[in-house]
Short mmCIF file of C-alpha atoms in Angstrom, two decimals:
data_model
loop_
_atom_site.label_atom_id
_atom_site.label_comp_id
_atom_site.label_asym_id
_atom_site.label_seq_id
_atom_site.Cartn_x
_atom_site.Cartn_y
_atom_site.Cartn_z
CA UNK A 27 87.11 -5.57 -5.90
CA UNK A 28 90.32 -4.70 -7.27
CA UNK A 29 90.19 -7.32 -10.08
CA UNK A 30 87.09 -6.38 -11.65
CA UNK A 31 88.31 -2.91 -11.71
CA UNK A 32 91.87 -4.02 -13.22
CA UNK A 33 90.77 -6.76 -15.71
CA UNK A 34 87.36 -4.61 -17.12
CA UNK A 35 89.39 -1.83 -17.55
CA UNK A 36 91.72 -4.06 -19.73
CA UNK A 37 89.20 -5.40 -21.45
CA UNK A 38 88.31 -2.12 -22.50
CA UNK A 39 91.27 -1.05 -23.68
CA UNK A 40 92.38 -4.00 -25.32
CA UNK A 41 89.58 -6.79 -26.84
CA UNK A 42 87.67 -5.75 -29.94
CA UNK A 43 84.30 -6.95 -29.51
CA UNK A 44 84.47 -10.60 -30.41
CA UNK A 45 87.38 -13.16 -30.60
CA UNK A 46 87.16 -13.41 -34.26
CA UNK A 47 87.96 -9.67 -34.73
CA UNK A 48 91.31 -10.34 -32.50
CA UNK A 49 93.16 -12.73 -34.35
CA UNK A 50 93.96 -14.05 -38.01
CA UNK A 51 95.59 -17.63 -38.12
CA UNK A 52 98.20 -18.68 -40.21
CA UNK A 53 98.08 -21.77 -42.05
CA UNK A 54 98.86 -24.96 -39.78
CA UNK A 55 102.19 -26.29 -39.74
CA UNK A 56 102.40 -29.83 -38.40
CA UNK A 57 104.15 -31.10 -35.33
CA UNK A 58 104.34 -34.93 -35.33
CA UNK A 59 104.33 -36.96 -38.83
CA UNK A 60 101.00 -38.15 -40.69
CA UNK A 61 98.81 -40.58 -38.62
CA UNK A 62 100.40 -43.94 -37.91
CA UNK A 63 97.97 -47.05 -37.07
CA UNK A 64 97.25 -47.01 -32.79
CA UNK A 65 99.63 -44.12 -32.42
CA UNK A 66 97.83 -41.61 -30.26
CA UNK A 67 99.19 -37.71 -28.72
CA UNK A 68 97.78 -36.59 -25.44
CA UNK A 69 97.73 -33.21 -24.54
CA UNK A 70 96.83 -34.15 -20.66
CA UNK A 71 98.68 -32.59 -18.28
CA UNK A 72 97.67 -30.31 -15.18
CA UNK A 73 96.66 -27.50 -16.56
CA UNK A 74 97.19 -27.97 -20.20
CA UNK A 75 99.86 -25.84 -20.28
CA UNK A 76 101.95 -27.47 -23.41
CA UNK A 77 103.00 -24.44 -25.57
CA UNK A 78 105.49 -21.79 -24.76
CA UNK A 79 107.30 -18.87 -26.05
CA UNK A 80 110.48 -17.35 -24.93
CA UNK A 81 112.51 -14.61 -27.40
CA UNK A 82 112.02 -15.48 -31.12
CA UNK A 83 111.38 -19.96 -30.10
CA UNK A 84 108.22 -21.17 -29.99
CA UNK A 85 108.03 -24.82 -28.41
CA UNK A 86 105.40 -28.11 -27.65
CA UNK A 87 105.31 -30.89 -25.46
CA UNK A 88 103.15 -33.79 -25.52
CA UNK A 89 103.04 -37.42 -24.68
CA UNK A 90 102.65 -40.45 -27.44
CA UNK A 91 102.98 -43.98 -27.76
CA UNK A 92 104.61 -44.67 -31.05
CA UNK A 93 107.55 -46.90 -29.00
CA UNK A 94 104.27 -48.63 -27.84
CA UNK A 95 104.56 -46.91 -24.71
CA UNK A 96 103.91 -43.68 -23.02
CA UNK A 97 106.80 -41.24 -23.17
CA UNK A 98 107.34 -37.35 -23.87
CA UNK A 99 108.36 -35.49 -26.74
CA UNK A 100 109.16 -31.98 -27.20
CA UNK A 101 109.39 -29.79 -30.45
CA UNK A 102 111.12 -26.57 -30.46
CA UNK A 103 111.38 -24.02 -33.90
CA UNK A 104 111.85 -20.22 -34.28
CA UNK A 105 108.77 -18.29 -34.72
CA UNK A 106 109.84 -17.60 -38.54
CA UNK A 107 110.78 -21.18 -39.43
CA UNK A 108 107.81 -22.74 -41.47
CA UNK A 109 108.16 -26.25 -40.34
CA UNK A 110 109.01 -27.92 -36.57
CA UNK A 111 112.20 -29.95 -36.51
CA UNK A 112 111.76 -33.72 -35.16
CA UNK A 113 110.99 -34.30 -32.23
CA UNK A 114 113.20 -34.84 -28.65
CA UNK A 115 112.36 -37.68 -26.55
CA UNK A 116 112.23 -35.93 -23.07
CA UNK A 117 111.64 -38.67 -20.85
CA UNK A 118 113.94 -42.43 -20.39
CA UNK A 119 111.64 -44.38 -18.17
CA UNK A 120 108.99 -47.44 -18.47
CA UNK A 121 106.22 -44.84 -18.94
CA UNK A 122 105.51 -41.01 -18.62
CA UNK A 123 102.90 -39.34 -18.81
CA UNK A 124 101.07 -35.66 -18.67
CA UNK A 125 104.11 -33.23 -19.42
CA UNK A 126 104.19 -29.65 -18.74
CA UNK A 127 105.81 -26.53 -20.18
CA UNK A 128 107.10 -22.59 -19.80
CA UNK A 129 109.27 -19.94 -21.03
CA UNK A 130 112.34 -18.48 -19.38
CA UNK A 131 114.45 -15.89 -20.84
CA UNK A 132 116.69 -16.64 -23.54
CA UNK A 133 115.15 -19.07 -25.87
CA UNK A 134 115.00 -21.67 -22.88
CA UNK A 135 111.74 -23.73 -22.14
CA UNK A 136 111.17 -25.35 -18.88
CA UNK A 137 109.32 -29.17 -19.28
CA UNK A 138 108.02 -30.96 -16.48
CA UNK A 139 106.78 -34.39 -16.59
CA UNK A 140 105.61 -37.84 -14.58
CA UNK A 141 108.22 -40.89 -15.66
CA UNK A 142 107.86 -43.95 -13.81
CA UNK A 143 105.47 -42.84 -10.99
CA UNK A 144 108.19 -40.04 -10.28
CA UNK A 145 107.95 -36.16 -10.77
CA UNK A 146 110.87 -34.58 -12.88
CA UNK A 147 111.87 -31.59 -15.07
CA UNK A 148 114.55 -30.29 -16.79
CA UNK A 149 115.39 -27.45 -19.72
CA UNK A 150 115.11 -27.34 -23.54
CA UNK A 151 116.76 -25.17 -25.86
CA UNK A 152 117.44 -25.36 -29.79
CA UNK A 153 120.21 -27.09 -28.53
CA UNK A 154 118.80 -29.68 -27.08
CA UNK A 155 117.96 -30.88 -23.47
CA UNK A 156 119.71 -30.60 -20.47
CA UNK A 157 120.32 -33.62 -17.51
CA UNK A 158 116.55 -33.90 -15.95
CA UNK A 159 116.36 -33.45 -11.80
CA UNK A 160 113.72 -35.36 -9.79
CA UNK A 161 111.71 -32.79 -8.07
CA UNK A 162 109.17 -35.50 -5.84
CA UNK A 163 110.03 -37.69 -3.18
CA UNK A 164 107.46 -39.78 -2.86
CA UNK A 165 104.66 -41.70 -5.25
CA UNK A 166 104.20 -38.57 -7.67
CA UNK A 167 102.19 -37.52 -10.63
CA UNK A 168 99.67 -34.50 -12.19
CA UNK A 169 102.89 -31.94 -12.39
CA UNK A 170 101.95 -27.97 -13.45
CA UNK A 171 104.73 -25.64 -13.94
CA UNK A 172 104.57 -21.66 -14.02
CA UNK A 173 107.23 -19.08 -14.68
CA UNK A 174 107.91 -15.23 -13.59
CA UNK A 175 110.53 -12.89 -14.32
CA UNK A 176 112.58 -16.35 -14.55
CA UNK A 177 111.16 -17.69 -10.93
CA UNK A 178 109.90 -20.92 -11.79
CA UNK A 179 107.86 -23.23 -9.78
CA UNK A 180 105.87 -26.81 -10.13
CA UNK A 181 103.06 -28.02 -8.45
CA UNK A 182 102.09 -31.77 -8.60
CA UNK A 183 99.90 -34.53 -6.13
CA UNK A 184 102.31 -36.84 -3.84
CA UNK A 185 101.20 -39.27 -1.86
CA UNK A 186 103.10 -41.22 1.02
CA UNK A 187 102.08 -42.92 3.94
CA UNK A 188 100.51 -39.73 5.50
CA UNK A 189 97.93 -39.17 2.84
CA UNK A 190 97.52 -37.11 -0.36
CA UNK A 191 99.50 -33.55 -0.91
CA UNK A 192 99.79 -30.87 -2.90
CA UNK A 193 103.46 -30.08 -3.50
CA UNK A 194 105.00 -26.70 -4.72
CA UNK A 195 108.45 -26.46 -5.39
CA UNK A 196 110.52 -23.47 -6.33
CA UNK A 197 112.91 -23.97 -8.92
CA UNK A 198 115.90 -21.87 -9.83
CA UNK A 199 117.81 -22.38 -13.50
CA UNK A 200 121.41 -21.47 -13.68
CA UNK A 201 123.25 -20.35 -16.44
CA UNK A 202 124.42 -23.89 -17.28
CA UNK A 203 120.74 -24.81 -17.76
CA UNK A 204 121.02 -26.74 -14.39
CA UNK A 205 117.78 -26.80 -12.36
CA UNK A 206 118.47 -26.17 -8.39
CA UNK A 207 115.42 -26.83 -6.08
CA UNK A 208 115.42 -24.16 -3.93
CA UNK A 209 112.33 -24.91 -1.41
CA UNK A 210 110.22 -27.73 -1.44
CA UNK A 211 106.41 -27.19 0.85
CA UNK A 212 103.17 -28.72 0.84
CA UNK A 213 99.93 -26.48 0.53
CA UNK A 214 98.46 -28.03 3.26
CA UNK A 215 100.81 -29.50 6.64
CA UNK A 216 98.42 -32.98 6.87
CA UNK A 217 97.70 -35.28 4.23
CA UNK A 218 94.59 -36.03 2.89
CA UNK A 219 92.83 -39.62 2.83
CA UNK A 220 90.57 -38.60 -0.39
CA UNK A 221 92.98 -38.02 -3.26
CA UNK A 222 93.72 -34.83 -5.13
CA UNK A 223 93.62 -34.19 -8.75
CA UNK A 224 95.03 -32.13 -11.63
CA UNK A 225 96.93 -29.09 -9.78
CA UNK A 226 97.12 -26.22 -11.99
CA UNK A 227 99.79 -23.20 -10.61
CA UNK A 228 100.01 -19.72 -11.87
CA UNK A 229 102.48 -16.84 -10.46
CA UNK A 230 102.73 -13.60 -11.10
CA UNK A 231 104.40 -10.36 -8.84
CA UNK A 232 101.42 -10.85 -6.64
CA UNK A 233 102.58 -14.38 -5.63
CA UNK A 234 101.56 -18.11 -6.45
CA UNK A 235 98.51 -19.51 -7.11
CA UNK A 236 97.58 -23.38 -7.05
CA UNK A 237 93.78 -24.82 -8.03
CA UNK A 238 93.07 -28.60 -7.84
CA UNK A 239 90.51 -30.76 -7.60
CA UNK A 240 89.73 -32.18 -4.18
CA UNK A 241 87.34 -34.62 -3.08
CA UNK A 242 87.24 -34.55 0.98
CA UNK A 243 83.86 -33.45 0.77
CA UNK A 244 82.65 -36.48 -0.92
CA UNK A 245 81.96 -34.94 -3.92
CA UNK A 246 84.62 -33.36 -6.58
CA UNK A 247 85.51 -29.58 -5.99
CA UNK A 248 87.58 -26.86 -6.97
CA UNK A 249 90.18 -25.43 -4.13
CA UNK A 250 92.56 -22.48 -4.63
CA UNK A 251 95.21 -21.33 -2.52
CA UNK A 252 97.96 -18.61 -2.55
CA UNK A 253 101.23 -17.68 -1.13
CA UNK A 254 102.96 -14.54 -1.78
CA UNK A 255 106.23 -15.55 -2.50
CA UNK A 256 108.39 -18.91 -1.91
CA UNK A 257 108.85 -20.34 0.95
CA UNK A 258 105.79 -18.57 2.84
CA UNK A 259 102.93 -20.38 4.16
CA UNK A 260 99.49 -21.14 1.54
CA UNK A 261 96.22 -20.32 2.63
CA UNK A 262 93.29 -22.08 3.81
CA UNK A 263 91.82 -23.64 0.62
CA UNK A 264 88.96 -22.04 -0.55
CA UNK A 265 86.12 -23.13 -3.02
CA UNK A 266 86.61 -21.82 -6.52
CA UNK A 267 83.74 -23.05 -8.38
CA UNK A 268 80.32 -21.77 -6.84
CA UNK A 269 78.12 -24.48 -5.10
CA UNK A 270 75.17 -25.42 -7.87
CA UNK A 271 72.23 -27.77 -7.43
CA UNK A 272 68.92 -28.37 -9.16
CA UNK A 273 67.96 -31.49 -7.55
CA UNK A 274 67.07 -31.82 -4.10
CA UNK A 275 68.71 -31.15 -0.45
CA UNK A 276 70.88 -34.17 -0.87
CA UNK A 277 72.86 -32.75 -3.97
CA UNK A 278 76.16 -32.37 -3.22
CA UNK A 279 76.84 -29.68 -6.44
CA UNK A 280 77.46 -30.57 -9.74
CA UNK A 281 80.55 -32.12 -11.42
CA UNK A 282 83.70 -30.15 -12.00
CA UNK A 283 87.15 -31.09 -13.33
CA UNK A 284 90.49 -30.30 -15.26
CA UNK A 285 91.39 -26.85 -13.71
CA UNK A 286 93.51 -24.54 -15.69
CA UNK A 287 95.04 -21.33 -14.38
CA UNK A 288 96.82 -18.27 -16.23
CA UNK A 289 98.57 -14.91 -15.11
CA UNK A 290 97.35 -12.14 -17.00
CA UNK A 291 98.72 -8.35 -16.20
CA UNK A 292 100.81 -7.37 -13.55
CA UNK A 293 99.05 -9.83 -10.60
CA UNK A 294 95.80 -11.09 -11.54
CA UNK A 295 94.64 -14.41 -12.25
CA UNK A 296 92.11 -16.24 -14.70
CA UNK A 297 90.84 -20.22 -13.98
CA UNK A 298 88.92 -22.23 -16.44
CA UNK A 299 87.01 -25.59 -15.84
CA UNK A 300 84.63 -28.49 -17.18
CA UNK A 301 81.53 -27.81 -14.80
CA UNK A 302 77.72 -29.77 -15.37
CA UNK A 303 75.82 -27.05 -13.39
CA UNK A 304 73.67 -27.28 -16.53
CA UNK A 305 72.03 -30.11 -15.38
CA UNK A 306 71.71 -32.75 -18.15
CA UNK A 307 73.91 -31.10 -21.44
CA UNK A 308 76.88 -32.31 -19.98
CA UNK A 309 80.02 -30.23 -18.91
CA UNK A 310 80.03 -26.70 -19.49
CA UNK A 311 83.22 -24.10 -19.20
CA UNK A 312 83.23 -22.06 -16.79
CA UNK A 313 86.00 -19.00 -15.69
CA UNK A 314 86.60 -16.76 -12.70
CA UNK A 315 88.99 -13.56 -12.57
CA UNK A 316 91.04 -13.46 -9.23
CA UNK A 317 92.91 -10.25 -7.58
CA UNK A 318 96.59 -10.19 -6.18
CA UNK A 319 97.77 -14.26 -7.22
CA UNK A 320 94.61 -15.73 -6.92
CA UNK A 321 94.38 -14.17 -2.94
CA UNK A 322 90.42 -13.74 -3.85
CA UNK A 323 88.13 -14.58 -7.03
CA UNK A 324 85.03 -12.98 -8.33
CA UNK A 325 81.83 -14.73 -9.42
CA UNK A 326 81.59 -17.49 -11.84
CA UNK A 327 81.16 -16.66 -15.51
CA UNK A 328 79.67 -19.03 -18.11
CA UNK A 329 82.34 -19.12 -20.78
CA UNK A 330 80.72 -20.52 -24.15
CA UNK A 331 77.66 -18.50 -25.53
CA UNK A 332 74.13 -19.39 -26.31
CA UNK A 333 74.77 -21.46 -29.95
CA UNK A 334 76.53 -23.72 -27.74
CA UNK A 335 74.23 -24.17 -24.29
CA UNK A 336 72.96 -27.52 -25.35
CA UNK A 337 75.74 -29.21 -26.30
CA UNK A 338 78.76 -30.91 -23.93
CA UNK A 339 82.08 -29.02 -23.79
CA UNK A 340 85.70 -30.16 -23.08
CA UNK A 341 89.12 -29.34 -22.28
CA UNK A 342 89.24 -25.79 -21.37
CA UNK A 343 92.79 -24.50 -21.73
CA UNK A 344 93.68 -20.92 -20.71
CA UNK A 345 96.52 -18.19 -21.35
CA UNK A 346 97.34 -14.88 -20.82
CA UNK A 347 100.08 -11.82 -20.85
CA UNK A 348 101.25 -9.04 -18.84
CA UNK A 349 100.03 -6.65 -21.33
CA UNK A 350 96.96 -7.70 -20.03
CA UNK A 351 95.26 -9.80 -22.73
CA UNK A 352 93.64 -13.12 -21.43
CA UNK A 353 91.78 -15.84 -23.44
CA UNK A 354 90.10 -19.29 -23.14
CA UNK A 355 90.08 -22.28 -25.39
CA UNK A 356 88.13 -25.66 -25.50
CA UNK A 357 86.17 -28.25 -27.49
CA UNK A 358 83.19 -29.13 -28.73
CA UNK A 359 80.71 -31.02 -30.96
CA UNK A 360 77.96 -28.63 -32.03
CA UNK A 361 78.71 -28.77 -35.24
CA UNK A 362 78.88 -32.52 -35.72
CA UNK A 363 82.46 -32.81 -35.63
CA UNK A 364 84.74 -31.63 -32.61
CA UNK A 365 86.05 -28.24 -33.21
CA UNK A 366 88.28 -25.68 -31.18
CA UNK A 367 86.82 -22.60 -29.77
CA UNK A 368 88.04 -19.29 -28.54
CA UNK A 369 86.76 -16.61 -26.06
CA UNK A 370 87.81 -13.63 -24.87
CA UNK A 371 86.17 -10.80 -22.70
CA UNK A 372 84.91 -8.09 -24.86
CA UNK A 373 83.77 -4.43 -23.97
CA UNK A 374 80.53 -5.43 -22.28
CA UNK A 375 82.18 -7.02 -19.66
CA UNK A 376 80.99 -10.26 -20.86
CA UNK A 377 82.70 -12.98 -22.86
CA UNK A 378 82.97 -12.97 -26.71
CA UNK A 379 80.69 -14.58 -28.69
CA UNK A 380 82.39 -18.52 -29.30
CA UNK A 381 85.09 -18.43 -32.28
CA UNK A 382 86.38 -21.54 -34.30
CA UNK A 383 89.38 -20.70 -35.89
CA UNK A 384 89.09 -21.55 -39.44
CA UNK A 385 92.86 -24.11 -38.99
CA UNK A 386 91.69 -25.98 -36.39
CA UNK A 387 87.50 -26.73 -37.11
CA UNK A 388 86.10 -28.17 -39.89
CA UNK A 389 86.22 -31.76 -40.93
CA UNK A 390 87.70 -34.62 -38.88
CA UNK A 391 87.93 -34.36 -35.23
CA UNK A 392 90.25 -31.31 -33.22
CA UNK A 393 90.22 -31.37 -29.56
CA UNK A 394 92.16 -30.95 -26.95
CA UNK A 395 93.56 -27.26 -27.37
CA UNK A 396 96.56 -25.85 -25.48
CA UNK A 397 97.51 -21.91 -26.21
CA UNK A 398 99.72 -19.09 -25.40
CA UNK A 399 100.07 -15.72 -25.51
CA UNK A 400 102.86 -13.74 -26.39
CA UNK A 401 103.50 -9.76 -25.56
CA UNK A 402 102.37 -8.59 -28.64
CA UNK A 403 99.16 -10.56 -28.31
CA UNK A 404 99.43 -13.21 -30.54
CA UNK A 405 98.10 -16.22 -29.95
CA UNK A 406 99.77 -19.80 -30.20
CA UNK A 407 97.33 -22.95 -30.42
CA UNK A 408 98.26 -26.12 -30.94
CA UNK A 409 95.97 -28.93 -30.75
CA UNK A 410 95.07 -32.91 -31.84
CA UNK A 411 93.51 -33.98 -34.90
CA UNK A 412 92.12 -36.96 -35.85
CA UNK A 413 90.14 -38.10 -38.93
CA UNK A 414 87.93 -40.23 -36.87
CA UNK A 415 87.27 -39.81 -33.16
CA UNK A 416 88.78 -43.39 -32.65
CA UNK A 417 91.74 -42.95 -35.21
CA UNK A 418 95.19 -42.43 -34.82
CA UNK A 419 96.16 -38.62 -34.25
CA UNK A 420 98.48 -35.97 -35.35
CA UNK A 421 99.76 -32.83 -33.52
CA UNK A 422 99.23 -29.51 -35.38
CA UNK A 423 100.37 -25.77 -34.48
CA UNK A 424 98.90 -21.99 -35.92
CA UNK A 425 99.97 -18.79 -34.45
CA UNK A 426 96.94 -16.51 -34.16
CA UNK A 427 98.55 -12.91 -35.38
CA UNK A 428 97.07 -10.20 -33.43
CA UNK A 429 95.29 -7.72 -35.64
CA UNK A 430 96.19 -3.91 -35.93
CA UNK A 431 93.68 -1.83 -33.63
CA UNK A 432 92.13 1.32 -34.40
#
């Protein structure tokens, strides 16, 4: 199986032996202003992909209320500048909601967003943003967006009077910072009566890979699918997370939900999800490695080690690099407060013991992690904190600096 091969043999080369020998954080630098009565962030969209770098720019998008309703900011700052500038209002609508974001070359971010039951995206530089271009057609929402050597593409869930899809388009960015849809499919031909949830997309050289939750079975699973390139047809949608019951022959398998998907090396693939095969402790992360774009996936891992097997775990956010280096974030309350956690695969072949990173655990509650990786294996985290878990929030941001190997 060519991805256990390719991503052991990474692992090998490149993880110490736990996540908290990889990285040293910086000191937090805030995003958004001190906590404002009933303002709230959300870092919800598909995937959680809402941190980027291109060149020497790091930049965040999120969605907040302080105009009283839901719309979409974006912060961008170089990756030596000690403090983020204010923020851009991305979206003009009623309402938006669950934004999305990646790198292209030159200091350019890609956002995608939901305004106004409507899918659209459009760029961000230091300069500012360019005009934004409606990518859905129909009833639209749950947008992911993913970006190659500069080929970008956005999934999201449309629905129109022939059911529920999963839409994919590819997106080309000219030099003017104009985006130009350049195909526009659905993963599957017929629509779907049950609805569909939370598409995640990933692409590498390989081809595209989509993961979403899908309920035509009656119950909520994970489905993957893959393409090799634009324009060509998906696969058949096949199960990602493994079929678990402890109950009795009428079990339909245990929860899952909020996919996220990241390339890592030249074409492999790493998903991350809330699953409650653990019976009665509540959700539990779970990963699997896939080969070529997400064509196949191995087994299911169990992500979070054995301090935290009793305790409920949340919003798993993933990231990775073509230098190989992949990594897993999420929440949790074992410690009485929520904190942010780390994992990476270590030289057993198994996942690192669970790491909270000093800036983002402690007191007060921090949840809700989205990261990325950069080529020289730093990682950038940014993540909600709140000094009560029903209290207005702030958005904060560390960069995880890669430490020297032997």
């Amino acid at each position: 199986m060519k991805f256990r091969f390719a991503g052991f043999c990474l692992a090998l080369a490149i993880f110490p032996t736990q996540a908290s020998e990889r990285w040293t954080f910086d000191s937090r630098i805030s995003i958004t202003d001190p906590p404002v009565d009933a303002v709230y962030h959300h870092l919800e969209g598909s995937g959680r992909k809402h941190i980027a770098v291109s060149g020497e720019s790091v930049a965040v998008v999120w969605e907040d209320n302080r105009s009283r309703d839901p719309q979409i900011y974006a912060a961008i700052k170089s990756l030596t500048r000690k403090t983020f500038p204010t923020a851009l209002l991305v979206s003009s609508g009623s309402e938006a909601y669950e934004p999305a974001i990646d790198a292209i070359n030159a200091n350019r971010f890609v956002l995608a967003f939901e305004q106004d039951a409507s899918v659209f995206a459009r760029i961000m530089t230091a300069k500012g943003l360019a005009e934004p271009v409606r990518l859905s057609r129909a009833a639209a929402g749950h947008v992911s967006i993913a970006s190659f050597d500069d080929r970008v593409f956005a999934s999201w869930r449309e629905r129109d009077n022939a059911g529920w899809f999963i839409k994919i388009a590819a997106l080309r960015v000219t030099n003017a910072n104009r985006i130009v849809v350049e195909s526009l499919q659905s993963v599957e031909a017929d629509g779907l009566e049950t609805p569909v949830l939370f598409p995640a997309v990933a692409v590498n050289s390989a081809g595209i890979c989509i993961a979403w939750e899908d309920r035509r079975a009656g119950h909520t699973r994970l489905l993957v699918s893959h393409a090799r390139a634009a324009g060509n047809s998906f696969t058949e949608p096949q199960f990602l997370n493994e079929f678990f019951s402890n109950r009795n022959q009428y079990d339909r398998g245990s929860g899952v939900t909020r996919v996220s998907l990241a390339s890592f090396a030249q074409d492999e693939i790493l998903a991350a999800w809330m699953d409650k095969r653990r019976g009665g402790k509540g959700y539990g992360i779970f990963a699997a490695l896939g080969a070529d774009a997400g064509e196949s996936f191995g087994p299911n891992e169990k992500v979070h080690g054995e301090e935290g097997d009793t305790q409920p775990h949340y919003n798993p956010a993933t990231a990775g690099n073509q230098s190989g280096d992949f990594v897993i974030a999420w929440d949790d309350f074992r410690r009485g407060d929520s904190d942010i956690w780390i994992s990476a695969h270590n030289p057993d072949l198994e996942w690192s013991l669970d790491y909270a990173p000093p800036v983002a655990s402690g007191n007060g509650e921090q949840s809700h992690p989205s990261i990325a990786l950069d080529e020289q294996g730093n990682l950038h985290l940014v993540w909600i904190e709140r000094a009560q878990p029903d209290g207005p929030s702030r958005l904060w941001y560390s960069l995880g600096r890669a430490l020297q190997q032997p």
